PDB file of C-alpha atoms in Angstrom:
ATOM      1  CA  UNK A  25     -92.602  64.822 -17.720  1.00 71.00           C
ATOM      2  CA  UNK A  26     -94.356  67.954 -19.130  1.00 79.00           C
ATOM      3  CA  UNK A  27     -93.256  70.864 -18.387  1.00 89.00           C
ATOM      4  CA  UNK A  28     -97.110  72.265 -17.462  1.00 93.00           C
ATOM      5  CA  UNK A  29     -99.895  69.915 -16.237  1.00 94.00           C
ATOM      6  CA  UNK A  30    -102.855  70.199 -16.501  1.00 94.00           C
ATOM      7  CA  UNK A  31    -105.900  67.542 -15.386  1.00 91.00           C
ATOM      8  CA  UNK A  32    -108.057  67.180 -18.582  1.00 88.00           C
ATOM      9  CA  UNK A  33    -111.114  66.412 -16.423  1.00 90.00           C
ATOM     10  CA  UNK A  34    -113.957  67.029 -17.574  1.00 95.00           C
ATOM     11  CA  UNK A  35    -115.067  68.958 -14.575  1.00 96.00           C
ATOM     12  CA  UNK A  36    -118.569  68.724 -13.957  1.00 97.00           C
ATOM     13  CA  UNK A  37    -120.602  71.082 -10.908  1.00 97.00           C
ATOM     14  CA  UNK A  38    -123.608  72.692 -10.831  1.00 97.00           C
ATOM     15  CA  UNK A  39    -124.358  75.889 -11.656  1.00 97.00           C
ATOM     16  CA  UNK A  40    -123.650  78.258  -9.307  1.00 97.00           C
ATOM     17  CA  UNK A  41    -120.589  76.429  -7.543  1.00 97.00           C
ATOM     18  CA  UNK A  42    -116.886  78.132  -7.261  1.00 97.00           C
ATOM     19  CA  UNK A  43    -115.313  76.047  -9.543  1.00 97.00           C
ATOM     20  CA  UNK A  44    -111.184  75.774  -9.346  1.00 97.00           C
ATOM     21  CA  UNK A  45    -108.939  75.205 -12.352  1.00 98.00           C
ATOM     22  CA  UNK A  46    -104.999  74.167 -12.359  1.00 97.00           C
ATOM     23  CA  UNK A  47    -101.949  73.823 -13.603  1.00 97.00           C
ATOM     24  CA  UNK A  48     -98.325  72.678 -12.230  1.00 97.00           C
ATOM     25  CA  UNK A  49     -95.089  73.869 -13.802  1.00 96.00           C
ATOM     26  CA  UNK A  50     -91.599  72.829 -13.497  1.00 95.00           C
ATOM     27  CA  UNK A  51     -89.810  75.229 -15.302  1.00 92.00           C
ATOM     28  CA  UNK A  52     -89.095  78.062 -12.266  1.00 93.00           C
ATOM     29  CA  UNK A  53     -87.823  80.699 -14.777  1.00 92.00           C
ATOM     30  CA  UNK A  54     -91.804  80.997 -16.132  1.00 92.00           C
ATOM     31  CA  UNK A  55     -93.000  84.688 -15.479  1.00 90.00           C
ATOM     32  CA  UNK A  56     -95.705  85.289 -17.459  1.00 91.00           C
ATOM     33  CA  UNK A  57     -98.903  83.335 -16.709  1.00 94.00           C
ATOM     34  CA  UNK A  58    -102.048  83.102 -19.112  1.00 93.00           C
ATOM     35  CA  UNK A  59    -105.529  81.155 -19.092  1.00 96.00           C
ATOM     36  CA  UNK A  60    -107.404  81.030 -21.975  1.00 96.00           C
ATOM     37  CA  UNK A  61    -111.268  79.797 -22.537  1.00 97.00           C
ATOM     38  CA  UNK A  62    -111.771  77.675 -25.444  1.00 96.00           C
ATOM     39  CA  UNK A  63    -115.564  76.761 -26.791  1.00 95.00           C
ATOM     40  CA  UNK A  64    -115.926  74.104 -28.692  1.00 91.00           C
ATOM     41  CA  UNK A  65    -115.040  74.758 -32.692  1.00 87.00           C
ATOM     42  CA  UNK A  66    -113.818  77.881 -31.835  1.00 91.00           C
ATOM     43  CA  UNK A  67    -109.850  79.036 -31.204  1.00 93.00           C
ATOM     44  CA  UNK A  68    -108.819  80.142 -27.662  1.00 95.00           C
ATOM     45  CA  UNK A  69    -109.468  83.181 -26.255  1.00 93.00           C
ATOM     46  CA  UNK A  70    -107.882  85.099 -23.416  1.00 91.00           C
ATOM     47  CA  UNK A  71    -109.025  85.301 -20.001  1.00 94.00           C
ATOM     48  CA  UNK A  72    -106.380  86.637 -17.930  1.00 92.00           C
ATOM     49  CA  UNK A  73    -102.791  86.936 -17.233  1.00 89.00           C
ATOM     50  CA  UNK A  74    -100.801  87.668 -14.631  1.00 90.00           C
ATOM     51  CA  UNK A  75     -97.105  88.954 -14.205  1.00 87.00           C
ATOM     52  CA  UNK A  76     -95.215  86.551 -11.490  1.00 83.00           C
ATOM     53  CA  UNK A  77     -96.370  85.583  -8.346  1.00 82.00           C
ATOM     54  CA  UNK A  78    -100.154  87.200  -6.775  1.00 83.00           C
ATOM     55  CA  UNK A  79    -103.440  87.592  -7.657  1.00 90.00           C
ATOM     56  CA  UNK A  80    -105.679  89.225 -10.359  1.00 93.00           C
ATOM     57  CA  UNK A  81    -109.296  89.449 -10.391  1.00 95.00           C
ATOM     58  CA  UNK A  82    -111.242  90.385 -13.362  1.00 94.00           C
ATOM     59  CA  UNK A  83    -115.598  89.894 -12.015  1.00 96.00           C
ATOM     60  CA  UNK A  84    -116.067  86.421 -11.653  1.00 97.00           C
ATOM     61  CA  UNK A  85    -112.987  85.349 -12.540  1.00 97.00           C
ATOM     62  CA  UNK A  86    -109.925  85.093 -10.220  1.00 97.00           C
ATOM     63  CA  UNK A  87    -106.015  83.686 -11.460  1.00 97.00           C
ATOM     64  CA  UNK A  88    -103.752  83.288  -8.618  1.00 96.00           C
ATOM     65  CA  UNK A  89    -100.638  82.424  -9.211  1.00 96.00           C
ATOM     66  CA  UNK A  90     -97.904  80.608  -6.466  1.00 94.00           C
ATOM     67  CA  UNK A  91     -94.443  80.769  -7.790  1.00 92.00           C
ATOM     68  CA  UNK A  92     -92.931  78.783  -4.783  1.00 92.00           C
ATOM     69  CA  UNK A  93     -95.378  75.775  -5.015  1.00 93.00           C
ATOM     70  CA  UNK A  94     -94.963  76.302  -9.044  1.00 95.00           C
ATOM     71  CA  UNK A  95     -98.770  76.443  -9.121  1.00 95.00           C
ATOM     72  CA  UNK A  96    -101.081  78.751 -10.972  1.00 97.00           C
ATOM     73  CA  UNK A  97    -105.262  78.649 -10.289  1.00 97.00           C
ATOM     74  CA  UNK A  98    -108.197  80.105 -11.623  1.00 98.00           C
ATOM     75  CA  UNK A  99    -111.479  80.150  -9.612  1.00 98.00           C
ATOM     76  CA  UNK A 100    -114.678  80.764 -11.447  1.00 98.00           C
ATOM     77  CA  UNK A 101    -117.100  82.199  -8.898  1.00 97.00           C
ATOM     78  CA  UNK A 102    -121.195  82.048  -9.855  1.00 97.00           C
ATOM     79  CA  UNK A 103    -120.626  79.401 -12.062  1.00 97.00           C
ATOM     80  CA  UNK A 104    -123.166  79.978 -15.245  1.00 97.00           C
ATOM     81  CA  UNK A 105    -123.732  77.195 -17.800  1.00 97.00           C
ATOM     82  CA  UNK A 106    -121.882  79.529 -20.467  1.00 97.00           C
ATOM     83  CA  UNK A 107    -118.548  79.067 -18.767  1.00 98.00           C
ATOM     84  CA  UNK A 108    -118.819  74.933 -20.151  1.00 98.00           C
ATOM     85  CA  UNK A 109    -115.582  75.010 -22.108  1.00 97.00           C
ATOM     86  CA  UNK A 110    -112.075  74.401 -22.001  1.00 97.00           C
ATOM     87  CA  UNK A 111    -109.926  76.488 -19.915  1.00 97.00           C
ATOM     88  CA  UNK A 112    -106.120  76.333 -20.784  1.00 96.00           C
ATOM     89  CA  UNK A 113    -103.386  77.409 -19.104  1.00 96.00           C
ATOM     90  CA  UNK A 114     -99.700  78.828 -20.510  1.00 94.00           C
ATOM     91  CA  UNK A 115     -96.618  80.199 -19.573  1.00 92.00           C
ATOM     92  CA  UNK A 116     -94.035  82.214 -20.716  1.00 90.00           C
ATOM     93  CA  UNK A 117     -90.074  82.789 -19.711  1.00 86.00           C
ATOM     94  CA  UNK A 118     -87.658  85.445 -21.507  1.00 80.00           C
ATOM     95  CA  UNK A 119     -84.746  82.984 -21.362  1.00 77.00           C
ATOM     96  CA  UNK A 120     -87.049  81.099 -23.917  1.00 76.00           C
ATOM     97  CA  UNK A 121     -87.640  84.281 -25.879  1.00 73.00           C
ATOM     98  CA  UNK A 122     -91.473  84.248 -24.442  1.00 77.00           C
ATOM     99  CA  UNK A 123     -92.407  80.933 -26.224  1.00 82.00           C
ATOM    100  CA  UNK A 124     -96.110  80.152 -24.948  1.00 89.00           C
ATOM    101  CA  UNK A 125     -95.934  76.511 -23.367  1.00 90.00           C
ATOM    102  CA  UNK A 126     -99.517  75.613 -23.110  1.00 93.00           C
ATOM    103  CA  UNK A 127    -101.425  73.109 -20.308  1.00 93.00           C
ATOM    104  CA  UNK A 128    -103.882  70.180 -22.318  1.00 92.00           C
ATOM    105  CA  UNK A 129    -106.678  71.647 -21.349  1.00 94.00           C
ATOM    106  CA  UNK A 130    -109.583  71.101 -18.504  1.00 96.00           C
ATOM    107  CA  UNK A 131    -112.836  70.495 -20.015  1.00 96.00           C
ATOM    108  CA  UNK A 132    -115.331  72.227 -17.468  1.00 97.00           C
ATOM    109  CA  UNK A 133    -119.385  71.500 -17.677  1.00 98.00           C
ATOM    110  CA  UNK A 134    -121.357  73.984 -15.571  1.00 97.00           C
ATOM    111  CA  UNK A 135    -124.739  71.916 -15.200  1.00 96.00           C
ATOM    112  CA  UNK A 136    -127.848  73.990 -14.848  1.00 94.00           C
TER     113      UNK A 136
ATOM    114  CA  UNK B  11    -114.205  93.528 -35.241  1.00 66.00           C
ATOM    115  CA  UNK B  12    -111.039  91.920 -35.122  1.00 62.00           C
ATOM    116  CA  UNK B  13    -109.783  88.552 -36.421  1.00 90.00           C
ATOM    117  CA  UNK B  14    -107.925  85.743 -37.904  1.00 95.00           C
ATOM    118  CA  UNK B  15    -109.277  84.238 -40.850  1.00 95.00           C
ATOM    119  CA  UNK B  16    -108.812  80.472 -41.793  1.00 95.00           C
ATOM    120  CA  UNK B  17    -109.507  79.694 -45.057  1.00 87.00           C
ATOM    121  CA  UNK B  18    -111.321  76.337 -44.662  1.00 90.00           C
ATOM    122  CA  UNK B  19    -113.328  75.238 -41.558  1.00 92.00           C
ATOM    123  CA  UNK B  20    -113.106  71.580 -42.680  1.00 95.00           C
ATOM    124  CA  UNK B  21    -110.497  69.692 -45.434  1.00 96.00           C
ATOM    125  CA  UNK B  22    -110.216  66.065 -46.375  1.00 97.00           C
ATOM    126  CA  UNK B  23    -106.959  65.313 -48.102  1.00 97.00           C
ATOM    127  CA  UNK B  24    -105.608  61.951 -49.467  1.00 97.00           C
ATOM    128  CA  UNK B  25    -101.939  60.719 -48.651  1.00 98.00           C
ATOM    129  CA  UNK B  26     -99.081  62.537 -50.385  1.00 97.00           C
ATOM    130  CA  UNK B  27    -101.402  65.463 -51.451  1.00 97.00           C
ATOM    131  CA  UNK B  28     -99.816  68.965 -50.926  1.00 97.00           C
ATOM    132  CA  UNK B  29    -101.824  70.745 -48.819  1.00 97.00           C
ATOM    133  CA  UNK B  30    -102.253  74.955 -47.887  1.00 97.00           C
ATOM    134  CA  UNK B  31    -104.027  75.921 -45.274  1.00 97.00           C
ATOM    135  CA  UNK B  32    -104.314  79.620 -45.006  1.00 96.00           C
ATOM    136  CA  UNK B  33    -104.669  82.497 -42.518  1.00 97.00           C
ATOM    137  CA  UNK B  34    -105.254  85.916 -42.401  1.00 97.00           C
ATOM    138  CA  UNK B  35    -105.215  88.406 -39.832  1.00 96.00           C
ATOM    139  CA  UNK B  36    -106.586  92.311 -40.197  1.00 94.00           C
ATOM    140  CA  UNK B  37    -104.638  93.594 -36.708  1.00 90.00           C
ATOM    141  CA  UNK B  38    -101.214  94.592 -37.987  1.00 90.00           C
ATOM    142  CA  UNK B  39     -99.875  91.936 -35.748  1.00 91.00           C
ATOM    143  CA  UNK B  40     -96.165  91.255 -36.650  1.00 90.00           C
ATOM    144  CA  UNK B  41     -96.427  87.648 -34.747  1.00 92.00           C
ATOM    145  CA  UNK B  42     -97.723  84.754 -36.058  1.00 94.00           C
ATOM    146  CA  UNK B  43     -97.881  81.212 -35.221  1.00 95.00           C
ATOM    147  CA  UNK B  44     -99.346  77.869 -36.539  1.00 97.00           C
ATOM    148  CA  UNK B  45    -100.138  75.455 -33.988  1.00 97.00           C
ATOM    149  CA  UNK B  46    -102.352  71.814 -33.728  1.00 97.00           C
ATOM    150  CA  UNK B  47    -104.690  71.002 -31.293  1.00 95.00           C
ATOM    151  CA  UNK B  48    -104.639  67.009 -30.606  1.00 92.00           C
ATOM    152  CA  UNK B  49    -106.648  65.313 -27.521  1.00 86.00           C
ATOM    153  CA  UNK B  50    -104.484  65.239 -24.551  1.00 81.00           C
ATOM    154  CA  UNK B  51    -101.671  66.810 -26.390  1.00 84.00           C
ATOM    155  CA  UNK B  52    -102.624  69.982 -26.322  1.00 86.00           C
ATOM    156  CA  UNK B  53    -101.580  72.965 -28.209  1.00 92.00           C
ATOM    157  CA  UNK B  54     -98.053  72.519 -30.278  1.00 93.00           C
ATOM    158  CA  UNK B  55     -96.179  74.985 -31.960  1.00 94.00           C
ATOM    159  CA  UNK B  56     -95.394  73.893 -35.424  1.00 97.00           C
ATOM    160  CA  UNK B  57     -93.863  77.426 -36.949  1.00 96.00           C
ATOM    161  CA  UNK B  58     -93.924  81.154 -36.017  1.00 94.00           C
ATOM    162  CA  UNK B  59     -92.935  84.369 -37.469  1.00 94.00           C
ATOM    163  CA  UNK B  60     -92.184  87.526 -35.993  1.00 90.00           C
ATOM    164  CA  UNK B  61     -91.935  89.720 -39.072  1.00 89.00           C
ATOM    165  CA  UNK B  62     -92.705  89.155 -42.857  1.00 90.00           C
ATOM    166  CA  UNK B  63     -90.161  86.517 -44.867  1.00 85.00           C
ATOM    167  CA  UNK B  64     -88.933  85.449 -41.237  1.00 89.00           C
ATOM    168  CA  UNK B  65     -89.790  82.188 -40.064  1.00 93.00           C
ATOM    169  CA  UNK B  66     -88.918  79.865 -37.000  1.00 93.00           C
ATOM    170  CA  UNK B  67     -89.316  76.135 -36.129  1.00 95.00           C
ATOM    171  CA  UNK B  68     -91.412  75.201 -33.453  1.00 93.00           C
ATOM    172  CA  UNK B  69     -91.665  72.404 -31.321  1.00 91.00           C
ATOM    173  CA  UNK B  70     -92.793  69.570 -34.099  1.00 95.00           C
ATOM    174  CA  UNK B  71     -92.156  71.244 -37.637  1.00 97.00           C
ATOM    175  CA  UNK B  72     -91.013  68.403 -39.469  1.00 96.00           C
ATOM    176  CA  UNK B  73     -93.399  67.547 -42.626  1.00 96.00           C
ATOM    177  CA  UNK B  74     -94.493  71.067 -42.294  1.00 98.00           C
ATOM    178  CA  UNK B  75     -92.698  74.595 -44.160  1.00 97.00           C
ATOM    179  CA  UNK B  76     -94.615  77.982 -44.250  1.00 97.00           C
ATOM    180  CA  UNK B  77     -94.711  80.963 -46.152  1.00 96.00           C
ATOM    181  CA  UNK B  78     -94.729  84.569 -44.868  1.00 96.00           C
ATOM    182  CA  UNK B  79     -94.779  87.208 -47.898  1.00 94.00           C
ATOM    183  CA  UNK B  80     -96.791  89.394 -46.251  1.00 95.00           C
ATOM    184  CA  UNK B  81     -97.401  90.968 -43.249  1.00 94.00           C
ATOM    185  CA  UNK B  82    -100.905  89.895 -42.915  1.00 96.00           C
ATOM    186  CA  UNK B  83    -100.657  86.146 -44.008  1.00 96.00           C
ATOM    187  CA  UNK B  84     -99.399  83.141 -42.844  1.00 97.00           C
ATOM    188  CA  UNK B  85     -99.177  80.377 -45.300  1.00 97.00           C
ATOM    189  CA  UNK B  86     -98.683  76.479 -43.559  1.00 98.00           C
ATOM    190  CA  UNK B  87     -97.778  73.626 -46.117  1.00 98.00           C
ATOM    191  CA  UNK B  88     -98.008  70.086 -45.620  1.00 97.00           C
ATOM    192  CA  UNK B  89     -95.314  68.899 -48.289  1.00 94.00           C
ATOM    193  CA  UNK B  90     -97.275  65.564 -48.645  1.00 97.00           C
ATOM    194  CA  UNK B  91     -99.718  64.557 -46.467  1.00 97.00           C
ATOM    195  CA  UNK B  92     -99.929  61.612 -43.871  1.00 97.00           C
ATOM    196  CA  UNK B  93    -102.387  60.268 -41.686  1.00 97.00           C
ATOM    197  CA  UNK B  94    -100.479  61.205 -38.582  1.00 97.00           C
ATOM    198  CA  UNK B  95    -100.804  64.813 -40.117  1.00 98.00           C
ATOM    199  CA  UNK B  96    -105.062  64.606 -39.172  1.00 98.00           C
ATOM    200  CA  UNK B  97    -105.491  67.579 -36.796  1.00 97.00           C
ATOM    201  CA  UNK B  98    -106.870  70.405 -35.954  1.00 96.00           C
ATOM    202  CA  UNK B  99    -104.776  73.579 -36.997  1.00 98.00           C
ATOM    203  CA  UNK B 100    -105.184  76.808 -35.693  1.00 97.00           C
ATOM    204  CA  UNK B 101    -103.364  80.088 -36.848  1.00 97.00           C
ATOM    205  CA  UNK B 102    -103.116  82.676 -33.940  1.00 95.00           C
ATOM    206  CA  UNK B 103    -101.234  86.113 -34.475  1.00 94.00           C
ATOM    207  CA  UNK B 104    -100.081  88.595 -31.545  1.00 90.00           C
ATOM    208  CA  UNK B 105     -98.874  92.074 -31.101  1.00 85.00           C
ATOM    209  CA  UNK B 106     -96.353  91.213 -27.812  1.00 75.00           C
ATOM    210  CA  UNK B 107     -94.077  88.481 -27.865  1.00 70.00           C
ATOM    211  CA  UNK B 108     -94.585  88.039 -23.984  1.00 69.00           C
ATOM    212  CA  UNK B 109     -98.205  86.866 -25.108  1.00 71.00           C
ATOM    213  CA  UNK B 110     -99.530  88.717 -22.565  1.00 71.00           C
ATOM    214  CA  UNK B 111    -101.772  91.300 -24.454  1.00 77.00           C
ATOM    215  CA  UNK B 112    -103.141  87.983 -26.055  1.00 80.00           C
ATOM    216  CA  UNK B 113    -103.222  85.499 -28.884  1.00 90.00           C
ATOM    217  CA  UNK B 114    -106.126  86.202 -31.027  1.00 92.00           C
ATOM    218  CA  UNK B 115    -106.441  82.665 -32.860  1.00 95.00           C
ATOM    219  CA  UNK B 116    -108.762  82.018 -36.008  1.00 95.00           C
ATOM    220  CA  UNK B 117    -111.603  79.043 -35.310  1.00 93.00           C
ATOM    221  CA  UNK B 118    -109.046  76.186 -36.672  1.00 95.00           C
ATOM    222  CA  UNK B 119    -109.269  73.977 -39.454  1.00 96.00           C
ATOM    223  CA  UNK B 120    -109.932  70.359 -39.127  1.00 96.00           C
ATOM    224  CA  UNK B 121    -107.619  68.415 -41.647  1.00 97.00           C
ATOM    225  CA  UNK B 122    -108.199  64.848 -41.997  1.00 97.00           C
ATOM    226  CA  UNK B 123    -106.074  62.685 -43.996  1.00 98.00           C
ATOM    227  CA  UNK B 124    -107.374  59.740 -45.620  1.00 97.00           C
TER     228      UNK B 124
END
C-alpha cells in the first residue's frame, strides 16, 4: 500500500462546476500538506499548503485538510478551462526530516 | 524571474551510454533534488542535497550518482544507461526543507533510452 493515494482520474466537468480533488494518507505523523498544479511539459508548481488539520483558502481555490479521517481535499470553485492539469498532492513529517511523499497525480479536464 | 534550468528538454541515449543531465537554479536555494515522473508512479526521489558537496539517496538511486560542486548546480549521472532508465526527470530546488514555501522545479527532461 502507498503511503498517499491519489485517484489518477482523469476528471472531466464542465466549466464552471466545483470540482473536488483527493488524497488519503496513512502515515499519521504527516504535518505539512501541499498541492501542486502541473501543466502538461511543464514541472509542478505550488498551489497551497497547509500546516495540520483546517482549512486555507486562497480565491478559487480551497485545501482542507482532515487529520482524523487522514484525508486532505482541494475544491476548485468556478471551474475555468485553464485549471485542465494535474493536481498533485504531498506530505511532509519531521520524523522523516520533511521528505516530500507525493500523490500520482489527478488529471483534471475543465470542458468549456 | 525565477527558475530552474534543465539543460535539455528532450535526449535519446543508447544502452550503456553515460549520460548528464543538468540543472541550474538562480534562487540561492541550498536544497536540491532530482526526481522522475513515470505514469501512475508518480514523482520519486532519486537524490537530494541540502548544501554544496553533500548528497543523499532517495527513494530509487541505484544506477544513478550526482554531483554537487556548486551551490547553484545539480549534476544527475546515469552511469550507463538502460531502458528501464526512460523517464521524465525533473530537477526542483527549495529554500525550506518543510517544502512548504515551495519546490520551484525546472520543465523536466524526457530521456529515452534506446
Amino acid at each position: 500500500q502507498k503511503e498517499v493515494e491519489q485517484d489518477p482520474g482523469p476528471l472531466s466537468v464542465p466549466e464552471g462546476a466545483i470540482v473536488s480533488l483527493n488524497c488519503t494518507y496513512s502515515n499519521s505523523a504527516f504535518q505539512y500538506f501541499m498541492w501542486y498544479r502541473q501543466y502538461s511539459r511543464k514541472g509542478p508548481e505550488l498551489l497551497m499548503y497547509t500546516y495540520s488539520s483546517g482549512n486555507k483558502e486562497d480565491g478559487r481555490f480551497t485545501a482542507q485538510v482532515d487529520k482524523s479521517s487522514k484525508y486532505i481535499s482541494l475544491f476548485i470553485r468556478d471551474s475555468q478551462p485553464s485549471d485542465s492539469a494535474t493536481y498533485l498532492c504531498a506530505m511532509s513529517a519531521r520524523n522523516s526530516n520533511y521528505q516530500l511523499i507525493w500523490g500520482a497525480g489527478t488529471k483534471l479536464i475543465i470542458k468549456p | 524571474d525565477v527558475k530552474v534550468t534543465q539543460s535539455s528538454r528532450y535526449l535519446v541515449k543508447r544502452t550503456g551510454e553515460k549520460v548528464f543531465l543538468e540543472c541550474v537554479q538562480d534562487m540561492d536555494h541550498e536544497n536540491m533534488f532530482w526526481y522522475r515522473q513515470d505514469p501512475g508512479l508518480g514523482l520519486r526521489l532519486i537524490y537530494f542535497s541540502y548544501d554544496v558537496k553533500m548528497k543523499e539517496k532517495g527513494d530509487i538511486p541505484e544506477g544513478y550518482s550526482v554531483s554537487r560542486e556548486k551551490k547553484e548546480r545539480f549534476s544527475l549521472i546515469l552511469e550507463s544507461a538502460s531502458t528501464n532508465q526512460t523517464s521524465m526527470y525533473l530537477c526542483a530546488s527549495s529554500w525550506g526543507r518543510t517544502g512548504i514555501y515551495g519546490y520551484t522545479f525546472g520543465s523536466g527532461t524526457r530521456l529515452t533510452v534506446v
